[in-house]
Amino acid sequence: MAITIFSPVTRALETLGDNAYFFKSIIRNTFRKGFEWNEFYRQCYNTGYKSIGITLLTGFILGIVLTLQSQPTLKDFGAESFIPGMVSISVFREICPVIIALICAGKIASGIGAELGSMNVTEQIDAMEVSGANPVQFLVVPRIFACMLMIPLLTIIADALAIFGGYMATNLSEGMTFKLFFTKAFSVLEFSDIVPAVIKSVLFGLAIGFTGCWNGFNSTHGTESVGRAANKAVVTASVAVIVIDVIVVQITSWVVYS
Amino acid sequence: MKAETETVIEIKNLEKSFNGNLVLSGINLSVKKGESLVILGRSGEGKSVTLKCITGLLLPDAGSVKVFDNEIAELDVESLKNLRCRMGYLFQGSALYDSMTVRENLAFPLKRILKIKDHREIEKRCVQVLQEVGLQDTIDKMPSELSGGMRKRMALARTLVVRPEIILYDEPTTGLDIITSKEISQLILKMQKQYQTTSVIVTHDIPCTKIIADRIVVMNNGTYTATGSFEELENSDDEFIRSFFN
Ligand SMILES: Nc1ncnc2c1ncn2[C@@H]1O[C@H](COP(=O)(O)OP(=O)(O)O)[C@@H](O)[C@H]1O
Ligand SMILES: [Mg+2]
């Protein structure tokens, strides 16, 4: 009886242990001789370049929506001149990092999960191993580092576009030069707005790459497990993004604002 | 003389189970240098699992697997890697890397096993091995553009390109038409003669077995029931063994 009651707990602990072991082997393979630079560039292209379109669109629309929603309220208080600052602070600190990470969780984590999952099912990962390559070094490390580099970059692109979107939206109702808007938007930003946000994005990238790779590598044999790996990767990555967000925000508020 | 009778693969009492389901229950097998051994057996019998235990992709639950006198389960990562460089493995589903072209597929083991850095040398070897398997026109294609038979040949080329001393073939002809599967069998035999490789071939294809086999073992219920030459087993008294041959 005791065994059946505790079995979900033991299974969860086992999974956690497996995750920790996988993470350890990633760390070990990161520092092993022969970093796969070509594979890294290819993954940067796949994860970063191919997500630029969706990032531009999302950032632009976020800026517009944020402005349109807050404009009437700020107008009532005669505080319209705060719009640029409000847009830039909320976008830089919170909105863009999280939204872009969630979009990438959907796009990149599922892509990695499905790709590695199908490589696992068709024995390509085994084939790499017998061909003298280390699959973690060749497949996992470059993907995770690509995510850790590209997701912050995508976030910064989205930030810029959101500010532009905010400018467009204010300009619909009243005239404000682009230069003035931009100056106002950036004058409120501080070190403590940007650096923690970038660190947060790097951690989001790590979470997205890791969950994608882990689920891909641990897909069982059989084609349906590829879909399951992709699905699990998205769900776990999205939850991880939210959890990391709350932790980093809490730490930032202790360290920076206190 | 001694070299010819040297044992290269030695399996003793190999056992392997998955989630409490016993797949291999005590396998004994030894393969001599230069020999081609065919393993016959029904689907799901554990033939692929046996081959994976030989390369160390799976570790045995009990028993010993020795390749070139090295106990696979006791090797550290580096020595296992070095040992694998002397073994080739043709996977059941070909396992071509679908994100790479044919050339990159072939270059992958060349760079990693033989540690060749020179591009011209890699190119030369790729072209040569593709000629041997009759695929010289496909060097810039992606694996998804190849037909089933071409994929098998391609997988064979990727295994042969590093000239391993032992090759493990997992169902090299399954799913192919009779003519293509004969061609592939001839090709395996030719490579065998040309490079004196030791081969272990898992198959259910009897014409292919007839072409390749020096010796045959039949697998049943997770262990080996019979061993002998093609003629011996074809005329065996055992109903089950004869059933493979007609
Ligand atoms: N990685 C694995 N995990 C769980 N079960 C496996 C695994 N590999 C093989 N099996 C099981 O082992 C049995 C034998 O498989 P296999 O060796 O592929 O058979 P075959 O003789 O057709 O090659 C099958 O029942 C299969 O489900
Ligand atoms: Mg099999």
Coordinates of C-alpha atoms and ligand atoms in Angstrom, one line a residue:
Chain A
M1 CA 0.0 0.0 0.0
A2 CA 2.7 2.4 1.1
I3 CA 4.4 1.9 -2.2
T4 CA 1.4 2.8 -4.3
I5 CA 0.7 5.9 -2.2
F6 CA 4.2 7.1 -2.4
S7 CA 4.9 6.1 -6.0
P8 CA 4.0 9.5 -7.6
V9 CA 6.4 11.1 -5.1
T10 CA 9.2 8.6 -5.8
R11 CA 8.6 9.0 -9.5
A12 CA 8.8 12.8 -9.3
L13 CA 12.0 12.5 -7.3
E14 CA 13.4 10.1 -9.8
T15 CA 12.5 12.5 -12.7
L16 CA 14.2 15.3 -10.7
G17 CA 17.3 13.2 -10.3
D18 CA 17.4 12.3 -14.0
N19 CA 17.1 16.0 -14.8
A20 CA 19.9 16.9 -12.4
Y21 CA 22.0 14.1 -14.0
F22 CA 21.3 15.4 -17.5
F23 CA 22.2 18.9 -16.4
K24 CA 25.4 17.7 -15.0
S25 CA 26.3 16.0 -18.2
I26 CA 25.5 19.2 -20.1
I27 CA 27.9 21.2 -17.8
R28 CA 30.6 18.6 -18.3
N29 CA 30.2 18.6 -22.0
T30 CA 30.2 22.3 -22.2
F31 CA 33.8 22.4 -21.0
R32 CA 35.0 19.4 -22.9
K33 CA 37.4 20.1 -25.8
G34 CA 35.8 20.6 -29.2
F35 CA 32.8 22.9 -28.8
E36 CA 30.6 22.4 -31.9
W37 CA 30.8 26.0 -33.3
N38 CA 29.2 25.1 -36.6
E39 CA 26.3 23.5 -34.9
F40 CA 26.0 26.5 -32.6
Y41 CA 25.8 28.9 -35.5
R42 CA 23.2 26.7 -37.2
Q43 CA 21.1 26.6 -34.1
C44 CA 21.4 30.4 -33.7
Y45 CA 20.0 30.7 -37.2
N46 CA 17.2 28.3 -36.5
T47 CA 16.2 29.7 -33.1
G48 CA 17.0 33.3 -33.6
Y49 CA 16.8 34.4 -37.2
K50 CA 13.7 32.3 -37.9
S51 CA 11.9 33.9 -35.0
I52 CA 12.5 37.5 -35.9
G53 CA 9.3 38.0 -37.8
I54 CA 7.1 36.9 -35.0
T55 CA 9.2 38.9 -32.5
L56 CA 8.8 42.1 -34.6
L57 CA 5.1 41.7 -34.9
T58 CA 4.6 40.9 -31.2
G59 CA 6.7 43.7 -29.9
F60 CA 5.0 46.3 -32.2
I61 CA 1.6 45.2 -31.2
L62 CA 2.4 45.1 -27.5
G63 CA 3.6 48.7 -27.7
I64 CA 0.4 49.8 -29.4
V65 CA -1.9 47.9 -27.1
L66 CA -0.2 49.1 -24.0
T67 CA -0.4 52.7 -25.1
L68 CA -4.0 52.5 -26.2
Q69 CA -5.2 50.9 -23.0
S70 CA -3.5 53.3 -20.7
Q71 CA -3.9 56.5 -22.6
P72 CA -7.5 57.3 -21.5
T73 CA -6.7 56.9 -17.8
L74 CA -3.6 58.9 -18.0
K75 CA -5.4 61.6 -19.9
D76 CA -8.0 61.9 -17.1
F77 CA -5.1 62.8 -14.8
G78 CA -3.5 65.0 -17.3
A79 CA -0.4 62.7 -17.2
E80 CA -0.1 61.8 -20.9
S81 CA 3.5 62.9 -20.9
F82 CA 4.2 59.8 -18.8
I83 CA 3.2 57.5 -21.6
P84 CA 6.6 57.0 -23.1
G85 CA 8.2 56.3 -19.7
M86 CA 5.4 53.9 -18.7
V87 CA 5.6 52.0 -21.9
S88 CA 9.4 51.6 -21.8
I89 CA 9.6 50.6 -18.2
S90 CA 6.8 48.0 -18.3
V91 CA 8.0 46.6 -21.7
F92 CA 11.7 46.4 -20.7
R93 CA 11.2 45.0 -17.2
E94 CA 8.4 42.5 -17.6
I95 CA 6.2 42.4 -20.7
C96 CA 8.6 41.7 -23.5
P97 CA 10.9 39.3 -21.7
V98 CA 8.0 37.1 -20.6
I99 CA 5.9 37.3 -23.7
I100 CA 8.8 36.6 -26.0
A101 CA 9.9 33.7 -23.8
L102 CA 6.5 32.3 -23.8
I103 CA 6.3 32.6 -27.6
C104 CA 9.7 30.9 -27.9
A105 CA 8.6 28.2 -25.5
G106 CA 5.9 27.5 -28.0
K107 CA 8.1 27.8 -31.1
I108 CA 11.6 26.8 -30.1
A109 CA 11.1 24.3 -27.2
S110 CA 8.6 22.4 -29.2
G111 CA 10.8 22.4 -32.2
I112 CA 13.8 21.1 -30.3
G113 CA 11.6 18.5 -28.5
A114 CA 10.2 17.2 -31.8
E115 CA 13.5 17.3 -33.6
L116 CA 15.5 15.5 -31.0
G117 CA 12.5 13.2 -30.2
S118 CA 12.4 12.0 -33.8
M119 CA 16.1 11.7 -33.9
N120 CA 15.9 9.5 -30.8
V121 CA 13.0 7.4 -32.2
T122 CA 14.8 6.8 -35.5
E123 CA 18.0 5.9 -33.7
Q124 CA 20.0 8.8 -35.0
I125 CA 21.2 9.7 -31.5
D126 CA 22.4 6.1 -31.1
A127 CA 24.1 6.4 -34.5
M128 CA 25.9 9.5 -33.4
E129 CA 27.1 7.7 -30.3
V130 CA 28.6 4.8 -32.2
S131 CA 30.1 7.3 -34.7
G132 CA 32.4 8.6 -32.0
A133 CA 30.4 11.7 -31.2
N134 CA 28.9 12.6 -27.9
P135 CA 25.2 13.4 -28.5
V136 CA 25.0 15.8 -25.6
Q137 CA 28.0 17.7 -26.8
F138 CA 26.9 17.7 -30.4
L139 CA 23.1 18.2 -30.0
V140 CA 22.3 19.6 -26.6
V141 CA 25.0 22.1 -25.7
P142 CA 24.9 24.1 -29.0
R143 CA 21.1 24.3 -28.8
I144 CA 21.0 25.5 -25.2
F145 CA 23.7 28.1 -25.8
A146 CA 21.9 29.3 -28.9
C147 CA 18.7 29.8 -26.9
M148 CA 20.6 31.6 -24.1
L149 CA 22.0 34.0 -26.7
M150 CA 19.1 34.4 -29.1
I151 CA 16.2 34.8 -26.7
P152 CA 17.7 37.9 -25.0
L153 CA 18.5 39.3 -28.4
L154 CA 15.0 38.7 -29.6
T155 CA 13.7 40.3 -26.4
I156 CA 15.7 43.5 -27.0
I157 CA 14.4 43.6 -30.6
A158 CA 10.9 43.3 -29.3
D159 CA 11.6 46.1 -26.7
A160 CA 12.6 48.4 -29.5
L161 CA 9.6 47.6 -31.6
A162 CA 7.3 48.0 -28.6
I163 CA 8.6 51.6 -28.1
F164 CA 8.1 52.3 -31.7
G165 CA 4.6 50.8 -31.5
G166 CA 3.9 53.1 -28.5
Y167 CA 5.0 56.1 -30.5
M168 CA 2.7 55.1 -33.3
A169 CA -0.3 54.8 -31.0
T170 CA 0.3 58.1 -29.3
N171 CA 0.8 59.8 -32.6
L172 CA -2.7 58.6 -33.7
S173 CA -4.4 60.9 -31.2
E174 CA -1.9 63.7 -30.8
G175 CA 1.4 64.8 -32.3
M176 CA 4.6 64.1 -30.5
T177 CA 7.9 63.9 -32.4
F178 CA 9.6 60.6 -32.5
K179 CA 12.7 62.1 -31.1
L180 CA 10.9 63.5 -28.0
F181 CA 9.1 60.2 -27.5
F182 CA 12.3 58.2 -27.7
T183 CA 14.1 60.6 -25.4
K184 CA 11.4 60.4 -22.8
A185 CA 11.1 56.6 -23.1
F186 CA 14.8 56.1 -22.5
S187 CA 15.4 58.8 -19.9
V188 CA 13.4 56.8 -17.3
L189 CA 15.3 53.6 -17.9
E190 CA 17.9 52.6 -15.4
F191 CA 20.6 49.9 -14.9
S192 CA 18.1 48.1 -12.6
D193 CA 15.5 48.0 -15.4
I194 CA 17.7 46.5 -18.0
V195 CA 20.3 44.2 -16.5
P196 CA 18.0 42.0 -14.4
A197 CA 15.7 41.8 -17.5
V198 CA 18.6 40.6 -19.7
I199 CA 19.7 38.0 -17.0
K200 CA 16.1 36.9 -16.8
S201 CA 16.0 36.3 -20.6
V202 CA 19.2 34.3 -20.5
L203 CA 17.6 32.1 -17.8
F204 CA 14.5 31.8 -19.9
G205 CA 16.7 30.7 -22.8
L206 CA 18.3 28.1 -20.6
A207 CA 14.9 26.8 -19.5
I208 CA 13.6 26.6 -23.0
G209 CA 16.6 24.9 -24.5
F210 CA 16.9 22.5 -21.5
T211 CA 13.3 21.4 -21.5
G212 CA 13.3 20.9 -25.3
C213 CA 16.4 18.8 -25.2
W214 CA 15.4 16.8 -22.2
N215 CA 12.0 15.9 -23.5
G216 CA 13.5 15.0 -26.9
F217 CA 16.2 12.8 -25.4
N218 CA 13.7 11.1 -23.1
S219 CA 11.1 10.3 -25.7
T220 CA 10.4 6.6 -25.6
H221 CA 10.5 4.5 -28.7
G222 CA 7.5 4.9 -31.1
T223 CA 6.3 7.7 -33.3
E224 CA 3.6 9.0 -31.0
S225 CA 6.2 9.8 -28.4
V226 CA 7.6 12.5 -30.7
G227 CA 4.4 14.5 -30.5
R228 CA 4.3 13.9 -26.7
A229 CA 7.9 15.1 -26.4
A230 CA 7.1 18.4 -28.2
N231 CA 4.0 18.9 -26.2
K232 CA 5.7 18.3 -22.8
A233 CA 8.5 20.5 -23.8
V234 CA 6.1 23.5 -24.5
V235 CA 4.2 22.9 -21.3
T236 CA 7.2 22.5 -19.0
A237 CA 9.1 25.4 -20.7
S238 CA 6.1 27.8 -20.3
V239 CA 5.7 26.9 -16.6
A240 CA 9.4 27.2 -16.1
V241 CA 9.3 30.7 -17.6
I242 CA 6.6 31.9 -15.2
V243 CA 8.4 30.3 -12.2
I244 CA 11.8 31.8 -13.1
D245 CA 10.1 35.1 -13.7
V246 CA 8.6 35.3 -10.2
I247 CA 11.9 34.2 -8.6
V248 CA 14.0 36.7 -10.5
V249 CA 11.6 39.5 -9.8
Q250 CA 11.7 38.7 -6.1
I251 CA 15.5 38.5 -6.0
T252 CA 15.8 41.7 -8.0
S253 CA 13.5 43.6 -5.6
W254 CA 15.6 42.4 -2.7
V255 CA 18.9 43.2 -4.3
V256 CA 18.2 46.4 -6.3
Y257 CA 15.3 48.2 -4.7
S258 CA 15.9 47.6 -1.0
Chain B
M1 CA 47.1 -19.1 -38.7
K2 CA 46.3 -17.9 -35.2
A3 CA 44.9 -14.6 -36.3
E4 CA 42.2 -16.3 -38.3
T5 CA 40.7 -18.2 -35.4
E6 CA 40.9 -15.3 -33.0
T7 CA 37.6 -14.7 -31.2
V8 CA 36.6 -11.0 -31.5
I9 CA 33.1 -11.1 -29.9
E10 CA 32.4 -13.3 -26.9
I11 CA 29.0 -13.2 -25.2
K12 CA 28.4 -15.3 -22.1
N13 CA 25.0 -15.7 -20.4
L14 CA 23.8 -12.3 -21.5
E15 CA 20.5 -11.3 -19.9
K16 CA 18.5 -8.2 -20.5
S17 CA 15.0 -7.1 -19.5
F18 CA 13.0 -4.0 -19.9
N19 CA 10.5 -3.0 -17.2
G20 CA 10.4 -6.5 -15.8
N21 CA 9.9 -8.0 -19.3
L22 CA 12.8 -10.5 -19.9
V23 CA 14.0 -10.1 -23.5
L24 CA 17.3 -11.9 -23.5
S25 CA 17.6 -14.9 -21.1
G26 CA 21.1 -16.2 -21.2
I27 CA 22.7 -15.8 -24.6
N28 CA 26.1 -17.4 -25.4
L29 CA 27.8 -16.5 -28.6
S30 CA 31.3 -16.2 -30.0
V31 CA 32.3 -14.7 -33.3
K32 CA 35.7 -15.4 -34.9
K33 CA 37.7 -12.9 -36.8
G34 CA 36.7 -12.7 -40.5
E35 CA 33.5 -14.7 -40.0
S36 CA 30.1 -13.7 -41.1
L37 CA 27.5 -14.9 -38.6
V38 CA 23.8 -14.6 -39.3
I39 CA 21.3 -14.4 -36.5
L40 CA 17.8 -15.5 -37.4
G41 CA 14.8 -15.0 -35.2
R42 CA 11.2 -13.7 -35.2
S43 CA 10.4 -10.0 -34.7
G44 CA 10.6 -8.8 -31.1
E45 CA 12.9 -11.7 -30.2
G46 CA 15.6 -9.3 -29.0
K47 CA 18.0 -9.4 -31.9
S48 CA 18.4 -5.6 -32.1
V49 CA 18.9 -5.6 -28.3
T50 CA 21.7 -8.2 -28.6
L51 CA 23.5 -6.0 -31.2
K52 CA 23.0 -2.9 -29.0
C53 CA 24.6 -4.8 -26.1
I54 CA 27.6 -5.6 -28.3
T55 CA 28.2 -1.9 -29.0
G56 CA 27.4 -0.8 -25.4
L57 CA 24.4 1.3 -26.4
L58 CA 22.6 -0.9 -23.9
L59 CA 24.2 -2.4 -20.8
P60 CA 23.5 -6.1 -19.9
D61 CA 21.6 -6.9 -16.7
A62 CA 23.8 -10.0 -16.2
G63 CA 26.4 -11.9 -18.1
S64 CA 29.4 -10.7 -20.0
V65 CA 29.9 -9.1 -23.4
K66 CA 33.5 -9.0 -24.6
V67 CA 34.7 -7.3 -27.8
F68 CA 38.4 -7.7 -28.6
D69 CA 38.8 -9.0 -25.0
N70 CA 37.4 -5.8 -23.5
E71 CA 34.4 -6.2 -21.1
I72 CA 32.0 -3.6 -22.5
A73 CA 30.3 -2.8 -19.2
E74 CA 33.6 -2.1 -17.5
L75 CA 35.0 0.4 -20.0
D76 CA 35.1 4.1 -19.3
V77 CA 33.7 6.6 -21.7
E78 CA 37.0 7.1 -23.6
S79 CA 37.9 3.5 -24.0
L80 CA 34.4 2.7 -25.1
K81 CA 34.6 5.4 -27.7
N82 CA 37.9 4.0 -28.9
L83 CA 36.5 0.5 -29.1
R84 CA 33.4 1.7 -31.0
C85 CA 35.7 3.2 -33.6
R86 CA 36.6 -0.3 -34.6
M87 CA 33.0 -1.4 -34.9
G88 CA 30.4 -0.4 -37.4
Y89 CA 26.7 -0.5 -36.8
L90 CA 24.1 -0.5 -39.6
F91 CA 20.8 0.5 -37.9
Q92 CA 17.5 -1.2 -38.6
G93 CA 15.9 2.0 -39.8
S94 CA 19.1 3.3 -41.4
A95 CA 19.3 6.2 -38.9
L96 CA 20.6 8.7 -41.5
Y97 CA 20.9 12.2 -40.1
D98 CA 18.1 13.9 -41.8
S99 CA 19.3 17.4 -41.2
M100 CA 22.5 16.7 -43.1
T101 CA 23.3 16.0 -46.7
V102 CA 24.7 12.7 -47.9
R103 CA 28.2 14.2 -47.9
E104 CA 27.8 15.5 -44.3
N105 CA 26.4 12.1 -43.2
L106 CA 29.6 10.4 -44.5
A107 CA 31.9 13.1 -43.2
F108 CA 30.5 12.9 -39.7
P109 CA 32.2 9.5 -38.7
L110 CA 35.3 10.4 -40.8
K111 CA 35.9 13.5 -38.8
R112 CA 35.1 11.9 -35.5
I113 CA 36.4 8.3 -35.7
L114 CA 39.3 8.7 -38.1
K115 CA 39.9 12.3 -37.0
I116 CA 40.4 13.4 -40.6
K117 CA 40.6 17.2 -40.9
D118 CA 41.6 17.6 -44.5
H119 CA 38.6 18.5 -46.7
R120 CA 40.0 16.9 -49.8
E121 CA 40.8 13.7 -48.1
I122 CA 37.2 13.6 -46.7
E123 CA 35.8 14.3 -50.1
K124 CA 37.9 11.6 -51.7
R125 CA 36.8 9.0 -49.2
C126 CA 33.1 10.0 -49.6
V127 CA 33.2 9.7 -53.3
Q128 CA 35.0 6.4 -53.1
V129 CA 32.6 4.8 -50.7
L130 CA 29.6 6.1 -52.6
Q131 CA 31.0 4.5 -55.8
E132 CA 31.3 1.2 -53.9
V133 CA 27.6 1.2 -53.0
G134 CA 26.6 2.7 -56.4
L135 CA 25.3 6.0 -55.2
Q136 CA 27.8 8.4 -56.6
D137 CA 25.1 10.9 -57.9
T138 CA 23.5 11.5 -54.6
I139 CA 26.3 13.2 -52.7
D140 CA 24.5 16.6 -52.5
K141 CA 21.1 15.2 -51.8
M142 CA 19.3 15.1 -48.4
P143 CA 18.4 11.7 -47.0
S144 CA 14.7 12.5 -47.4
E145 CA 15.2 12.5 -51.2
L146 CA 16.5 8.9 -51.3
S147 CA 14.4 5.8 -51.8
G148 CA 14.2 3.0 -49.3
G149 CA 16.9 0.9 -51.0
M150 CA 19.1 4.0 -51.5
R151 CA 18.8 4.8 -47.8
K152 CA 20.0 1.3 -46.9
R153 CA 22.9 1.6 -49.2
M154 CA 23.7 5.0 -47.9
A155 CA 23.6 3.6 -44.3
L156 CA 25.9 0.9 -45.5
A157 CA 28.2 3.5 -47.0
R158 CA 28.3 5.4 -43.8
T159 CA 29.2 2.3 -41.9
L160 CA 31.9 1.3 -44.4
V161 CA 33.5 4.6 -44.8
V162 CA 35.6 4.3 -41.7
R163 CA 36.6 0.7 -42.5
P164 CA 35.6 -0.9 -39.2
E165 CA 37.0 -4.3 -38.3
I166 CA 33.6 -5.6 -37.1
I167 CA 30.3 -4.6 -38.7
L168 CA 26.9 -5.3 -37.1
Y169 CA 24.1 -5.3 -39.6
D170 CA 20.6 -4.9 -38.2
E171 CA 18.2 -6.2 -40.9
P172 CA 20.1 -4.8 -43.9
T173 CA 17.5 -6.0 -46.4
T174 CA 14.2 -5.8 -44.6
G175 CA 11.5 -3.9 -46.5
L176 CA 13.3 -4.0 -49.8
D177 CA 12.2 -5.8 -53.0
I178 CA 14.0 -9.1 -53.8
I179 CA 16.3 -7.7 -56.4
T180 CA 17.5 -4.8 -54.3
S181 CA 17.9 -7.0 -51.3
K182 CA 20.0 -9.4 -53.3
E183 CA 22.1 -6.5 -54.5
I184 CA 22.7 -5.4 -51.0
S185 CA 23.6 -8.9 -49.9
Q186 CA 26.1 -9.1 -52.7
L187 CA 27.5 -5.8 -51.7
I188 CA 27.9 -6.9 -48.0
L189 CA 29.7 -10.0 -49.2
K190 CA 31.9 -8.0 -51.5
M191 CA 32.9 -5.6 -48.7
Q192 CA 33.4 -8.6 -46.4
K193 CA 35.8 -10.2 -48.9
Q194 CA 37.6 -7.0 -49.8
Y195 CA 38.2 -5.7 -46.2
Q196 CA 38.2 -9.0 -44.2
T197 CA 35.6 -7.6 -41.8
T198 CA 33.9 -9.7 -39.2
S199 CA 30.2 -9.4 -39.7
V200 CA 27.2 -10.1 -37.5
I201 CA 24.0 -9.9 -39.6
V202 CA 20.5 -9.9 -38.1
T203 CA 17.9 -10.8 -40.7
H204 CA 14.8 -12.8 -41.6
D205 CA 15.7 -12.8 -45.3
I206 CA 16.6 -16.3 -46.3
P207 CA 18.1 -15.6 -49.8
C208 CA 20.2 -13.0 -48.2
T209 CA 21.3 -15.4 -45.5
K210 CA 22.2 -18.0 -48.1
I211 CA 24.5 -15.5 -49.9
I212 CA 26.2 -14.1 -46.8
A213 CA 26.3 -16.7 -44.0
D214 CA 29.3 -18.7 -42.9
R215 CA 27.4 -19.7 -39.8
I216 CA 23.9 -19.2 -38.6
V217 CA 22.4 -19.1 -35.2
V218 CA 18.6 -19.2 -34.6
M219 CA 17.1 -17.3 -31.7
N220 CA 14.1 -18.4 -29.8
N221 CA 12.6 -17.3 -26.4
G222 CA 15.5 -15.0 -25.7
T223 CA 18.2 -17.6 -26.2
Y224 CA 19.9 -19.4 -29.0
T225 CA 18.5 -22.8 -30.0
A226 CA 20.6 -23.9 -32.8
T227 CA 23.8 -23.1 -34.7
G228 CA 25.2 -24.4 -37.9
S229 CA 25.8 -23.8 -41.6
F230 CA 23.0 -23.0 -44.0
E231 CA 22.7 -26.6 -45.2
E232 CA 22.7 -28.0 -41.7
L233 CA 19.9 -25.8 -40.5
E234 CA 17.9 -26.1 -43.6
N235 CA 17.7 -29.9 -43.1
S236 CA 17.3 -29.7 -39.3
D237 CA 15.1 -32.1 -37.4
D238 CA 13.5 -29.2 -35.5
E239 CA 10.2 -28.0 -37.0
F240 CA 10.7 -24.4 -35.7
I241 CA 14.2 -24.1 -37.3
R242 CA 13.1 -25.5 -40.6
S243 CA 10.1 -23.1 -40.6
F244 CA 12.5 -20.2 -41.3
F245 CA 13.7 -21.8 -44.5
N246 CA 10.5 -22.3 -46.4
Ligands
LIG1 N1 14.8 0.7 -25.3 C1 13.9 -0.2 -25.1 N2 13.0 0.0 -24.0 C2 12.1 -0.9 -23.7 N3 11.8 -2.0 -24.4 C3 12.7 -2.3 -25.4 C4 13.7 -1.4 -25.8 N4 14.4 -1.9 -26.9 C5 13.7 -3.1 -27.1 N5 12.7 -3.3 -26.3 C6 11.8 -4.5 -26.3 O1 12.7 -5.6 -26.4 C7 12.0 -6.6 -27.3 C8 13.0 -7.0 -28.4 O2 13.2 -5.9 -29.2 P1 14.2 -6.0 -30.5 O3 15.5 -6.4 -30.1 O4 14.1 -4.7 -31.2 O5 13.5 -7.1 -31.4 P2 14.0 -7.7 -32.8 O6 14.4 -9.1 -32.6 O7 12.8 -7.6 -33.7 O8 15.1 -6.8 -33.2 C9 10.8 -6.0 -27.8 O9 9.7 -6.5 -27.1 C10 10.9 -4.5 -27.4 O10 9.7 -4.0 -27.1
MG2 MG 15.2 -5.4 -34.6

